[in-house]
Every structure is written in C-alpha cells, then in structure tokens.
Short mmCIF file of C-alpha atoms and ligand atoms in Angstrom, two decimals:
data_model
loop_
_atom_site.label_atom_id
_atom_site.label_comp_id
_atom_site.label_asym_id
_atom_site.label_seq_id
_atom_site.Cartn_x
_atom_site.Cartn_y
_atom_site.Cartn_z
CA MET A 53 -32.24 11.25 -13.17
CA LYS A 54 -29.71 10.24 -10.53
CA ALA A 55 -29.67 11.22 -6.88
CA THR A 56 -27.15 13.55 -5.24
CA GLY A 57 -25.73 13.50 -1.73
CA PRO A 58 -27.11 15.75 1.02
CA ILE A 59 -25.80 19.32 1.17
CA PRO A 60 -24.18 19.67 4.63
CA ALA A 61 -25.88 21.86 7.21
CA GLY A 62 -24.86 25.49 7.51
CA PHE A 63 -24.89 26.53 3.85
CA GLU A 64 -27.55 29.15 3.20
CA SER A 65 -28.80 31.30 0.40
CA GLY A 66 -28.20 35.01 0.90
CA GLU A 67 -29.25 38.00 -1.18
CA ARG A 68 -29.98 37.45 -4.89
CA GLY A 69 -30.01 33.68 -4.26
CA LEU A 70 -26.24 33.52 -3.83
CA LEU A 71 -24.82 30.69 -1.74
CA GLU A 72 -23.11 32.04 1.38
CA ILE A 73 -20.07 30.42 2.97
CA GLY A 74 -19.04 31.86 6.31
CA GLU A 75 -21.50 34.74 5.78
CA ARG A 76 -19.88 35.79 2.51
CA ASP A 77 -21.59 35.21 -0.83
CA VAL A 78 -19.90 33.23 -3.57
CA ASP A 79 -19.52 36.23 -5.93
CA THR A 80 -17.58 38.11 -3.27
CA LEU A 81 -15.49 35.03 -2.45
CA VAL A 82 -14.57 34.39 -6.08
CA THR A 83 -13.62 38.06 -6.54
CA GLN A 84 -11.56 38.00 -3.36
CA ALA A 85 -9.71 34.84 -4.47
CA GLY A 86 -9.11 36.18 -7.98
CA GLY A 87 -11.27 33.69 -9.87
CA THR A 88 -12.39 30.10 -10.27
CA PRO A 89 -11.85 27.18 -9.77
CA LEU A 90 -11.76 27.79 -6.05
CA PHE A 91 -11.91 25.77 -2.83
CA VAL A 92 -13.49 27.68 0.07
CA TYR A 93 -13.10 26.27 3.60
CA ASN A 94 -15.41 27.52 6.34
CA SER A 95 -13.48 27.82 9.60
CA GLN A 96 -16.64 28.07 11.71
CA ARG A 97 -17.76 24.69 10.43
CA ILE A 98 -14.43 23.15 11.51
CA ALA A 99 -14.68 24.72 14.96
CA ASP A 100 -18.23 23.37 15.29
CA GLN A 101 -17.02 19.83 14.55
CA VAL A 102 -14.30 20.11 17.18
CA ARG A 103 -16.87 21.35 19.69
CA ARG A 104 -19.10 18.40 18.91
CA PHE A 105 -16.20 16.01 19.38
CA ARG A 106 -15.25 17.54 22.73
CA ALA A 107 -18.85 17.35 23.94
CA ALA A 108 -19.22 13.69 22.96
CA PHE A 109 -15.89 12.25 24.14
CA PRO A 110 -14.31 12.08 27.58
CA ALA A 111 -11.66 14.70 28.34
CA LYS A 112 -8.93 12.09 28.54
CA VAL A 113 -9.28 11.38 24.82
CA GLY A 114 -7.13 13.79 22.83
CA LEU A 115 -8.04 14.90 19.31
CA HIS A 116 -5.40 14.83 16.57
CA TYR A 117 -5.71 16.22 13.07
CA ALA A 118 -4.50 14.00 10.21
CA VAL A 119 -2.74 16.53 7.98
CA LYS A 120 -3.12 14.55 4.75
CA ALA A 121 -6.88 15.29 4.68
CA ASN A 122 -6.15 18.96 3.98
CA PRO A 123 -2.71 20.57 4.34
CA TYR A 124 -3.69 24.13 3.29
CA ALA A 125 -1.45 26.35 5.42
CA PRO A 126 -4.10 28.80 6.76
CA LEU A 127 -6.33 25.84 7.64
CA LEU A 128 -3.50 24.13 9.55
CA GLU A 129 -2.85 27.33 11.46
CA TYR A 130 -6.51 27.58 12.34
CA VAL A 131 -6.82 23.92 13.34
CA ALA A 132 -3.71 24.21 15.54
CA ASN A 133 -5.75 26.30 17.99
CA LEU A 134 -8.43 23.63 18.26
CA VAL A 135 -6.76 20.21 18.44
CA ASP A 136 -4.19 18.48 20.67
CA GLY A 137 -1.77 17.20 18.05
CA PHE A 138 -0.96 16.69 14.38
CA ASP A 139 -0.47 13.35 12.66
CA VAL A 140 1.77 13.61 9.61
CA ALA A 141 2.73 11.02 7.02
CA SER A 142 5.80 12.56 5.37
CA ALA A 143 8.62 14.97 6.12
CA GLY A 144 6.82 17.35 3.76
CA GLU A 145 3.75 17.35 6.00
CA LEU A 146 5.98 17.69 9.03
CA GLY A 147 7.45 20.83 7.48
CA ARG A 148 3.96 22.28 7.20
CA VAL A 149 3.13 21.94 10.91
CA ALA A 150 6.50 21.90 12.73
CA HIS A 151 6.28 25.62 13.59
CA LEU A 152 2.75 25.41 15.02
CA GLY A 153 3.84 24.19 18.44
CA LEU A 154 1.68 21.08 18.86
CA PRO A 155 2.82 17.50 19.53
CA ILE A 156 3.37 15.65 16.26
CA SER A 157 3.42 11.98 15.39
CA PHE A 158 4.78 10.64 12.13
CA ALA A 159 3.23 7.48 10.65
CA GLY A 160 3.36 6.11 7.13
CA PRO A 161 5.30 3.46 5.24
CA GLY A 162 8.55 4.14 3.41
CA LYS A 163 10.07 6.77 5.68
CA ARG A 164 13.48 7.52 4.23
CA ASN A 165 16.48 7.83 6.54
CA GLN A 166 16.61 11.57 5.94
CA GLU A 167 12.93 11.87 6.94
CA LEU A 168 13.52 9.80 10.07
CA GLU A 169 16.48 11.95 11.04
CA THR A 170 14.56 15.20 10.46
CA ALA A 171 11.66 13.93 12.56
CA ILE A 172 13.85 12.61 15.38
CA ARG A 173 15.71 15.94 15.56
CA ALA A 174 12.36 17.77 15.66
CA GLY A 175 11.25 15.72 18.68
CA VAL A 176 8.43 14.08 16.76
CA THR A 177 7.03 10.69 17.82
CA ILE A 178 7.88 8.15 15.13
CA ASN A 179 5.13 5.58 14.57
CA LEU A 180 7.22 2.65 13.37
CA GLU A 181 5.72 0.68 10.50
CA SER A 182 8.12 -2.29 10.52
CA GLU A 183 11.04 -3.91 12.32
CA GLY A 184 13.32 -2.77 9.50
CA GLU A 185 12.26 0.84 9.92
CA ALA A 186 12.85 0.51 13.67
CA GLU A 187 16.43 -0.66 13.09
CA ARG A 188 17.15 2.19 10.67
CA ALA A 189 15.75 4.72 13.15
CA LEU A 190 17.76 3.20 16.03
CA LEU A 191 20.95 3.39 13.95
CA ILE A 192 20.35 7.09 13.29
CA CYS A 193 19.93 7.68 17.05
CA GLN A 194 23.14 5.77 17.85
CA ARG A 195 25.13 7.38 15.05
CA ASP A 196 24.20 10.94 16.02
CA GLY A 197 23.72 10.45 19.76
CA LEU A 198 20.04 11.45 19.55
CA THR A 199 17.21 10.63 21.89
CA ALA A 200 13.87 9.78 20.30
CA LYS A 201 10.27 8.80 20.93
CA PHE A 202 9.14 5.66 19.14
CA ALA A 203 5.60 4.30 19.01
CA VAL A 204 4.70 1.01 17.36
CA ARG A 205 2.04 1.03 14.70
CA VAL A 206 0.13 -2.22 14.87
CA ASN A 207 -1.48 -4.05 11.97
CA PRO A 208 -4.53 -5.36 13.84
CA PRO A 209 -6.20 -8.74 13.24
CA PHE A 210 -9.54 -6.93 12.76
CA GLY A 211 -10.80 -4.20 10.44
CA LEU A 212 -13.43 -1.48 10.44
CA LYS A 213 -16.68 -3.10 9.31
CA GLY A 214 -18.56 -1.33 6.52
CA SER A 215 -15.84 1.28 6.08
CA GLY A 216 -15.04 2.80 2.73
CA GLN A 217 -11.50 1.50 2.82
CA LYS A 218 -10.98 -1.71 4.72
CA MET A 219 -7.68 -1.96 6.50
CA GLY A 220 -6.72 -4.41 9.19
CA GLY A 221 -7.07 -8.17 9.29
CA LEU A 222 -4.98 -8.30 6.13
CA ALA A 223 -1.39 -8.42 4.97
CA SER A 224 -0.37 -4.78 4.91
CA GLN A 225 2.44 -2.26 4.39
CA PHE A 226 0.99 -0.42 7.41
CA GLY A 227 2.17 -1.37 10.86
CA VAL A 228 3.72 -4.45 12.38
CA ASP A 229 1.51 -7.57 12.54
CA HIS A 230 -0.09 -7.57 15.99
CA ASP A 231 1.57 -10.83 17.10
CA ARG A 232 5.02 -9.36 16.45
CA ALA A 233 4.31 -6.01 18.16
CA PRO A 234 5.32 -7.07 21.71
CA ALA A 235 8.78 -8.12 20.51
CA LEU A 236 9.28 -4.77 18.78
CA VAL A 237 8.20 -2.91 21.91
CA ARG A 238 10.81 -4.88 23.88
CA ARG A 239 13.45 -4.12 21.26
CA ILE A 240 12.78 -0.36 21.59
CA VAL A 241 12.83 -0.43 25.37
CA ASP A 242 15.98 -2.57 25.47
CA ALA A 243 17.72 -0.15 23.07
CA GLY A 244 17.15 2.60 25.64
CA VAL A 245 14.80 4.66 23.47
CA GLU A 246 11.64 6.23 24.91
CA TRP A 247 8.66 4.06 24.02
CA ALA A 248 5.74 6.38 23.31
CA GLY A 249 3.05 3.72 22.95
CA LEU A 250 0.86 2.16 20.27
CA HIS A 251 -0.90 3.35 17.14
CA ILE A 252 -3.77 1.27 15.77
CA PHE A 253 -5.63 2.65 12.73
CA ALA A 254 -8.02 0.22 11.08
CA GLY A 255 -10.05 2.08 8.46
CA SER A 256 -11.74 5.20 7.17
CA GLN A 257 -15.14 6.73 6.29
CA ALA A 258 -17.35 4.80 8.73
CA LEU A 259 -20.91 6.10 9.12
CA HIS A 260 -22.18 3.38 11.45
CA ALA A 261 -21.65 4.02 15.15
CA ASP A 262 -21.87 0.31 15.95
CA ALA A 263 -18.90 -0.49 13.69
CA LEU A 264 -16.77 2.18 15.39
CA ILE A 265 -17.87 1.11 18.86
CA ASP A 266 -16.86 -2.49 18.13
CA LEU A 267 -13.60 -1.32 16.60
CA GLN A 268 -12.65 0.85 19.57
CA ARG A 269 -13.50 -1.96 21.99
CA GLU A 270 -11.28 -4.37 20.04
CA THR A 271 -8.53 -1.74 19.78
CA VAL A 272 -8.39 -1.12 23.53
CA ALA A 273 -8.32 -4.87 24.17
CA LEU A 274 -5.53 -5.38 21.65
CA ALA A 275 -3.47 -2.53 23.14
CA ALA A 276 -3.83 -4.13 26.57
CA SER A 277 -2.79 -7.58 25.37
CA ILE A 278 0.27 -6.26 23.50
CA ALA A 279 1.28 -4.23 26.55
CA GLU A 280 0.84 -7.29 28.82
CA GLU A 281 2.92 -9.46 26.57
CA ALA A 282 5.64 -6.81 26.27
CA GLY A 283 5.52 -6.21 30.02
CA GLN A 284 5.33 -2.44 29.45
CA ALA A 285 2.53 0.04 30.12
CA PRO A 286 2.02 2.28 27.07
CA PRO A 287 2.15 6.02 27.86
CA HIS A 288 -0.13 6.69 24.90
CA VAL A 289 -2.49 4.75 22.66
CA ASN A 290 -3.69 6.27 19.40
CA LEU A 291 -7.02 4.57 18.74
CA GLY A 292 -7.16 5.58 15.08
CA GLY A 293 -10.24 7.33 13.77
CA GLY A 294 -12.21 6.53 10.68
CA PHE A 295 -15.23 8.79 11.35
CA GLY A 296 -17.08 9.31 8.08
CA ILE A 297 -19.27 12.03 6.58
CA PRO A 298 -22.33 11.61 4.31
CA TYR A 299 -21.33 12.09 0.68
CA PHE A 300 -24.11 10.32 -1.15
CA ALA A 301 -27.89 9.94 -1.22
CA LYS A 302 -29.10 7.71 1.67
CA ASP A 303 -25.88 8.20 3.67
CA ASP A 304 -26.79 8.98 7.28
CA PRO A 305 -24.48 11.05 9.48
CA LEU A 306 -22.46 9.25 12.12
CA ASP A 307 -24.04 9.13 15.60
CA LEU A 308 -21.07 10.73 17.33
CA GLN A 309 -22.63 10.74 20.79
CA ALA A 310 -23.15 6.97 20.69
CA VAL A 311 -19.47 6.41 19.88
CA GLY A 312 -18.32 8.83 22.57
CA THR A 313 -20.57 7.35 25.24
CA ALA A 314 -19.40 3.80 24.48
CA LEU A 315 -15.75 4.81 24.62
CA ALA A 316 -16.24 6.70 27.89
CA ASP A 317 -17.78 3.54 29.27
CA ARG A 318 -14.86 1.44 28.08
CA LEU A 319 -12.23 3.82 29.46
CA ALA A 320 -13.96 3.92 32.83
CA ARG A 321 -13.06 0.25 33.43
CA LEU A 322 -9.67 -0.27 31.86
CA PRO A 323 -7.33 -3.19 32.39
CA LYS A 324 -4.67 -2.25 34.95
CA ILE A 325 -1.85 -1.98 32.42
CA LEU A 326 -3.69 0.89 30.68
CA ALA A 327 -4.63 2.72 33.88
CA ASP A 328 -2.22 5.63 33.25
CA THR A 329 -2.39 5.59 29.45
CA GLN A 330 -3.41 8.70 27.51
CA PHE A 331 -5.66 8.07 24.51
CA SER A 332 -6.19 9.94 21.31
CA ILE A 333 -8.30 9.79 18.18
CA GLU A 334 -6.95 11.00 14.85
CA LEU A 335 -9.39 12.50 12.39
CA GLY A 336 -9.09 14.15 9.01
CA ARG A 337 -12.18 13.88 6.87
CA TRP A 338 -14.74 14.24 9.66
CA LEU A 339 -13.14 17.45 10.93
CA VAL A 340 -12.73 19.34 7.66
CA GLY A 341 -14.59 17.50 4.88
CA GLU A 342 -17.97 19.19 5.20
CA ALA A 343 -16.37 22.62 5.68
CA GLY A 344 -15.13 22.74 2.08
CA VAL A 345 -16.89 23.79 -1.12
CA TYR A 346 -15.42 23.56 -4.62
CA LEU A 347 -16.60 26.38 -6.89
CA THR A 348 -16.23 26.17 -10.63
CA ARG A 349 -17.69 28.30 -13.44
CA ILE A 350 -19.73 27.06 -16.38
CA VAL A 351 -17.84 27.67 -19.64
CA ASP A 352 -20.14 25.90 -22.08
CA ARG A 353 -23.67 24.59 -22.23
CA LYS A 354 -24.32 22.01 -24.90
CA GLU A 355 -26.82 19.38 -25.97
CA SER A 356 -25.81 15.95 -27.19
CA ARG A 357 -28.20 13.19 -28.16
CA GLY A 358 -30.88 14.49 -25.83
CA LYS A 359 -28.61 15.19 -22.86
CA THR A 360 -27.64 18.62 -21.53
CA PHE A 361 -24.02 19.14 -20.54
CA LEU A 362 -22.67 21.96 -18.40
CA VAL A 363 -18.93 22.11 -19.01
CA THR A 364 -16.96 23.90 -16.29
CA ASP A 365 -13.49 25.36 -15.83
CA GLY A 366 -12.78 22.77 -13.06
CA GLY A 367 -12.70 19.01 -12.94
CA LEU A 368 -11.09 15.91 -11.56
CA GLN A 369 -7.64 17.55 -11.64
CA HIS A 370 -8.82 19.37 -8.48
CA GLN A 371 -11.60 17.21 -7.11
CA LEU A 372 -10.81 13.64 -8.12
CA ALA A 373 -13.06 12.12 -5.45
CA ALA A 374 -16.20 13.86 -6.77
CA SER A 375 -15.54 12.32 -10.19
CA GLY A 376 -15.71 8.87 -8.57
CA ASN A 377 -12.12 7.96 -9.32
CA PHE A 378 -10.59 8.10 -5.83
CA GLY A 379 -11.07 4.49 -4.81
CA GLN A 380 -14.86 4.31 -5.22
CA LEU A 381 -16.28 1.07 -6.62
CA LEU A 382 -19.36 2.75 -8.02
CA ARG A 383 -19.65 6.35 -9.21
CA ARG A 384 -22.27 8.33 -7.28
CA ASN A 385 -22.99 12.05 -7.16
CA TYR A 386 -21.60 14.29 -4.46
CA PRO A 387 -23.92 17.05 -3.20
CA VAL A 388 -24.03 19.75 -5.89
CA ALA A 389 -25.82 23.05 -6.53
CA ILE A 390 -25.87 26.05 -8.83
CA ALA A 391 -24.23 28.42 -6.37
CA ASN A 392 -25.68 31.65 -7.76
CA ARG A 393 -29.24 30.18 -7.91
CA PHE A 394 -28.99 28.47 -4.56
CA ASN A 395 -32.65 28.90 -3.62
CA ALA A 396 -34.11 28.30 -7.09
CA ALA A 397 -36.21 25.21 -7.82
CA ALA A 398 -34.69 22.32 -9.76
CA GLU A 399 -36.13 22.27 -13.25
CA GLU A 400 -33.85 20.38 -15.61
CA GLU A 401 -31.63 17.32 -15.75
CA VAL A 402 -27.98 18.08 -16.52
CA THR A 403 -24.61 16.41 -16.51
CA ILE A 404 -21.75 18.56 -15.21
CA THR A 405 -18.25 17.89 -16.47
CA GLY A 406 -14.83 19.42 -16.07
CA CYS A 407 -12.67 20.61 -18.94
CA LEU A 408 -10.38 17.61 -19.28
CA CYS A 409 -10.19 15.40 -22.39
CA THR A 410 -11.35 12.25 -20.63
CA PRO A 411 -14.88 10.93 -20.08
CA LEU A 412 -13.83 10.23 -16.47
CA ASP A 413 -14.03 13.97 -15.81
CA LEU A 414 -17.57 13.99 -14.48
CA LEU A 415 -18.56 16.21 -11.54
CA ALA A 416 -22.29 15.41 -11.48
CA ASP A 417 -24.12 12.88 -13.63
CA GLU A 418 -27.79 13.33 -14.69
CA VAL A 419 -28.81 15.51 -11.75
CA MET A 420 -31.82 17.80 -11.37
CA LEU A 421 -30.81 21.45 -10.92
CA PRO A 422 -32.14 24.96 -11.56
CA ARG A 423 -31.60 26.18 -15.13
CA ALA A 424 -27.96 27.27 -15.50
CA ASP A 425 -25.92 28.76 -18.29
CA VAL A 426 -22.46 29.97 -19.25
CA GLY A 427 -21.06 32.16 -16.46
CA ASP A 428 -23.02 30.54 -13.64
CA LEU A 429 -21.22 28.95 -10.69
CA VAL A 430 -21.38 25.27 -9.75
CA SER A 431 -20.70 24.29 -6.12
CA ILE A 432 -19.62 20.79 -5.17
CA PHE A 433 -19.92 20.18 -1.42
CA CYS A 434 -17.97 17.91 0.95
CA ALA A 435 -14.77 19.15 -0.70
CA GLY A 436 -12.80 20.02 2.43
CA ALA A 437 -10.92 16.73 2.72
CA TYR A 438 -9.02 14.78 0.06
CA GLY A 439 -9.70 17.50 -2.49
CA LEU A 440 -6.94 19.48 -4.14
CA THR A 441 -3.92 17.61 -2.78
CA ALA A 442 -5.54 14.22 -3.43
CA SER A 443 -6.09 15.06 -7.11
CA PRO A 444 -3.83 14.84 -10.20
CA VAL A 445 -3.22 18.59 -10.49
CA GLY A 446 -0.68 18.21 -13.29
CA PHE A 447 -3.05 16.33 -15.59
CA LEU A 448 -3.80 18.27 -18.82
CA SER A 449 -1.75 21.26 -17.62
CA GLN A 450 -4.82 23.12 -16.41
CA PRO A 451 -4.43 26.04 -14.00
CA MET A 452 -4.17 25.24 -10.30
CA ALA A 453 -7.29 25.78 -8.19
CA ARG A 454 -7.26 28.63 -5.69
CA GLU A 455 -8.00 28.15 -2.00
CA LEU A 456 -9.50 30.38 0.66
CA LEU A 457 -10.23 29.93 4.36
CA VAL A 458 -13.08 32.07 5.62
C1 PLP B 233 -5.42 9.01 6.45
C2 PLP B 233 -5.24 8.69 7.86
C3 PLP B 233 -6.07 9.26 8.82
C4 PLP B 233 -7.21 10.17 8.48
O1 PLP B 233 -8.29 9.46 8.00
P1 PLP B 233 -9.71 10.18 7.82
O2 PLP B 233 -10.56 9.16 7.19
O3 PLP B 233 -9.47 11.37 6.94
O4 PLP B 233 -10.17 10.61 9.16
C5 PLP B 233 -5.82 8.96 10.14
N1 PLP B 233 -4.81 8.14 10.48
C6 PLP B 233 -4.00 7.58 9.58
C7 PLP B 233 -2.90 6.69 10.04
C8 PLP B 233 -4.18 7.82 8.25
O5 PLP B 233 -3.36 7.25 7.35
#
C-alpha cells in the first residue's frame, strides 16, 4: 500500500455518500456538464484563499493571478473580481484577460515581435527578459510612435530553497542577470520609455514559510540595490510568489500568516529608494489549485497477477501532474477518493489508471479505497492548477475533458 496526499478542506460527503463540490453533488455536476472526464472548480474555495491572503499581508502588497495556472474563461472572470492584476506569459493568455479591465503584466521568454506590439498597444506592462528583447520592444515603440511601460525581469543570484522547481542562482532564459539589470534600467529610462519597475520570481511550490521569508527579504534587498545602482526609484516591484499547496502525504500547508507578518515587518522599514514603491505578489497554484477536482468514471475493473486495476475514462492527457510526469522526480499519489462512496471506509488496495496505451498513465498507485466498480466515479483532488492546459490533450486522440466552475 502507498500513501495518498491529504484531501483539501471543504470537500464533504452529502446525501447517499456523494462528494459535494460547492454544495452540489458529483452526480448532479456530471449531468450538468454532460459527462466525464470533468474538472470542477469551486469558486468559494478561491475566494476563501484570496481572503486569507488579504488578511495575512499588508494592504500595500497587491495580489496578481498568474494566468498559466488555470486559464479557464469563467474562472478568469471570477478571479478578476478578487485580485489586483493578471500576469500573462503569452499573447494568447493576454487575449483571455484583456477585456477584464485589470492591470496586466506580460513576462516570459521568447516574446515575438507581434506579441510585443499587441501588448504595447494594449497598455500592458512588458516584463523584459533580456537586453535583446528590450531592443526589439524599443524599436517597435519608435517605429509606430507608441508609448509603453517596461519592467525588468531579474535573474536573481539566489533561489527559493526547498521549492519544487528551483529557479534563480543559475544560468537562465528567464530575466536579465542581476548584475546587468541596472544598465538595462538606464537604457529604458534614457530611451524615454516609462520604467514600470522590477520583477523577481525565484521559484514555485514552496511549503516552508522560512524559505519564503528568506526569499522575500533577499528580493527586497536586491530590488533596492539594483535601483540604487541605476539611480532610479522603481514604481513597482513584483516580488514573485511560489506559495505551494500540499499534494502528497506528509506535506504540511504553508504558514501564510508567518510569511505575511515577516513581509509587513520588512516593508515597514524600507530603504529610502523603495519608500514610494508599490509591491505585488503573483500566485497561481496557491490561489486555485485546491479548488479543483478531476472526476473520471471507472470503465473497467480487472485483476492482474494479484493486483486490482480500476481503469478510467480519464488519464494523464488531462491531469499529467497527477500521473507524476510533470517535472516530479519521484511519483507519489495525489489525494484521491471514490467520489460516489465518499464517506465509505477504505477496504481494498487498487491501482487507478487512465485509458491511454502507456504504463505512465497512472492516476493512483496501490492506494486503499472503498470497494469500487465499473460506473463509479474517481475524484483526484488538487486539480485546479496545472491540470488540463498543462497536459498533453492531443495524446491518443481521446476526448477533451469538460470544465465547470461552481
Ligand atoms: C508560473 C509563474 C507563476 C505562478 O507560479 P505558481 O507556482 O503557480 O504560483 C508566477 N510567476 C511567474 C513569472 C511564473 O512563470
């Protein structure tokens, strides 16, 4: 038997033992959506996270949503009422949020000239990833007589300790090396373009408050030293994010209050050059990850050499991360349940797979669950971020998953 991650708070069993999401049971949700496989996102859960963020962090720290975590249109519309800005990483993402009326910043390597032009015309802040990109963007402004807002994304000399994905302190396609950032700031200012500030993102999926506290302290100090060297006060500093959620057994939730208190402390005694700077934190996973559930129906139950397999109509083509193939070093089980026996006792060990012709297509490996059979529903939790759009949906030409915000 192998362990599974903790089912996030707020998911309850309703009548007949059916899992309820946003006070609607899974049978009703599947009928409403037209079938399985289905991602359900609970809007209340997202609003609760935003409330927790606002309570923990000082008012001068804005909250941005990183669109790549989940770009489902109804979810973006909902989130637009809760956050202070969107961070996009392509012109495609920009197109999904441009009409929602919030400030937008555009980071990401490899911005094509057409994307830069679209973003500049839309009044978006461009987070420049290199000197070359800066020159291309400046040329577009000159050529078309456009004004623009340019921020400099910095590749910091430090990273986020213990984070799932380490960034920072390394050679990178993201951002300009910190020691070259002041010169790029000067270049922007001298070219007569509005300098919007700095963007420093150093990692993702951190569960340890101490690592984030250290990171934010280093980030504020780095922003101050770049600003000093450039001789320019930054209007805005995006401190990155990297707040994680528990996916696996023994993962503890992030102590948000500790991070917020430490940052409030830091911002209360800022170096003079940052005295008028606005700050923001950009989050994807932490805001929406626990709000999502992936529902898939059991198509076959079979025994093989002493093991019981539940084969479902879903799989890694929709939920790559749960299969362990989205950058994980070691495959571990996401939180999982039989959604129509949500309050039943675990009584057998099963392995749950998708319907793809590859042994990689594993949704839960050797887990203890209530007895389940063909027609029952499997729920995989923590599916609200990096789910459908972070999965190889074209693989094996299986039907697309449905999505629903409730
Ligand atoms: C992906 C990304 C994020 C969001 O990261 P999460 O771990 O989902 O919070 C934020 N900022 C940048 C620059 C990113 O690339």
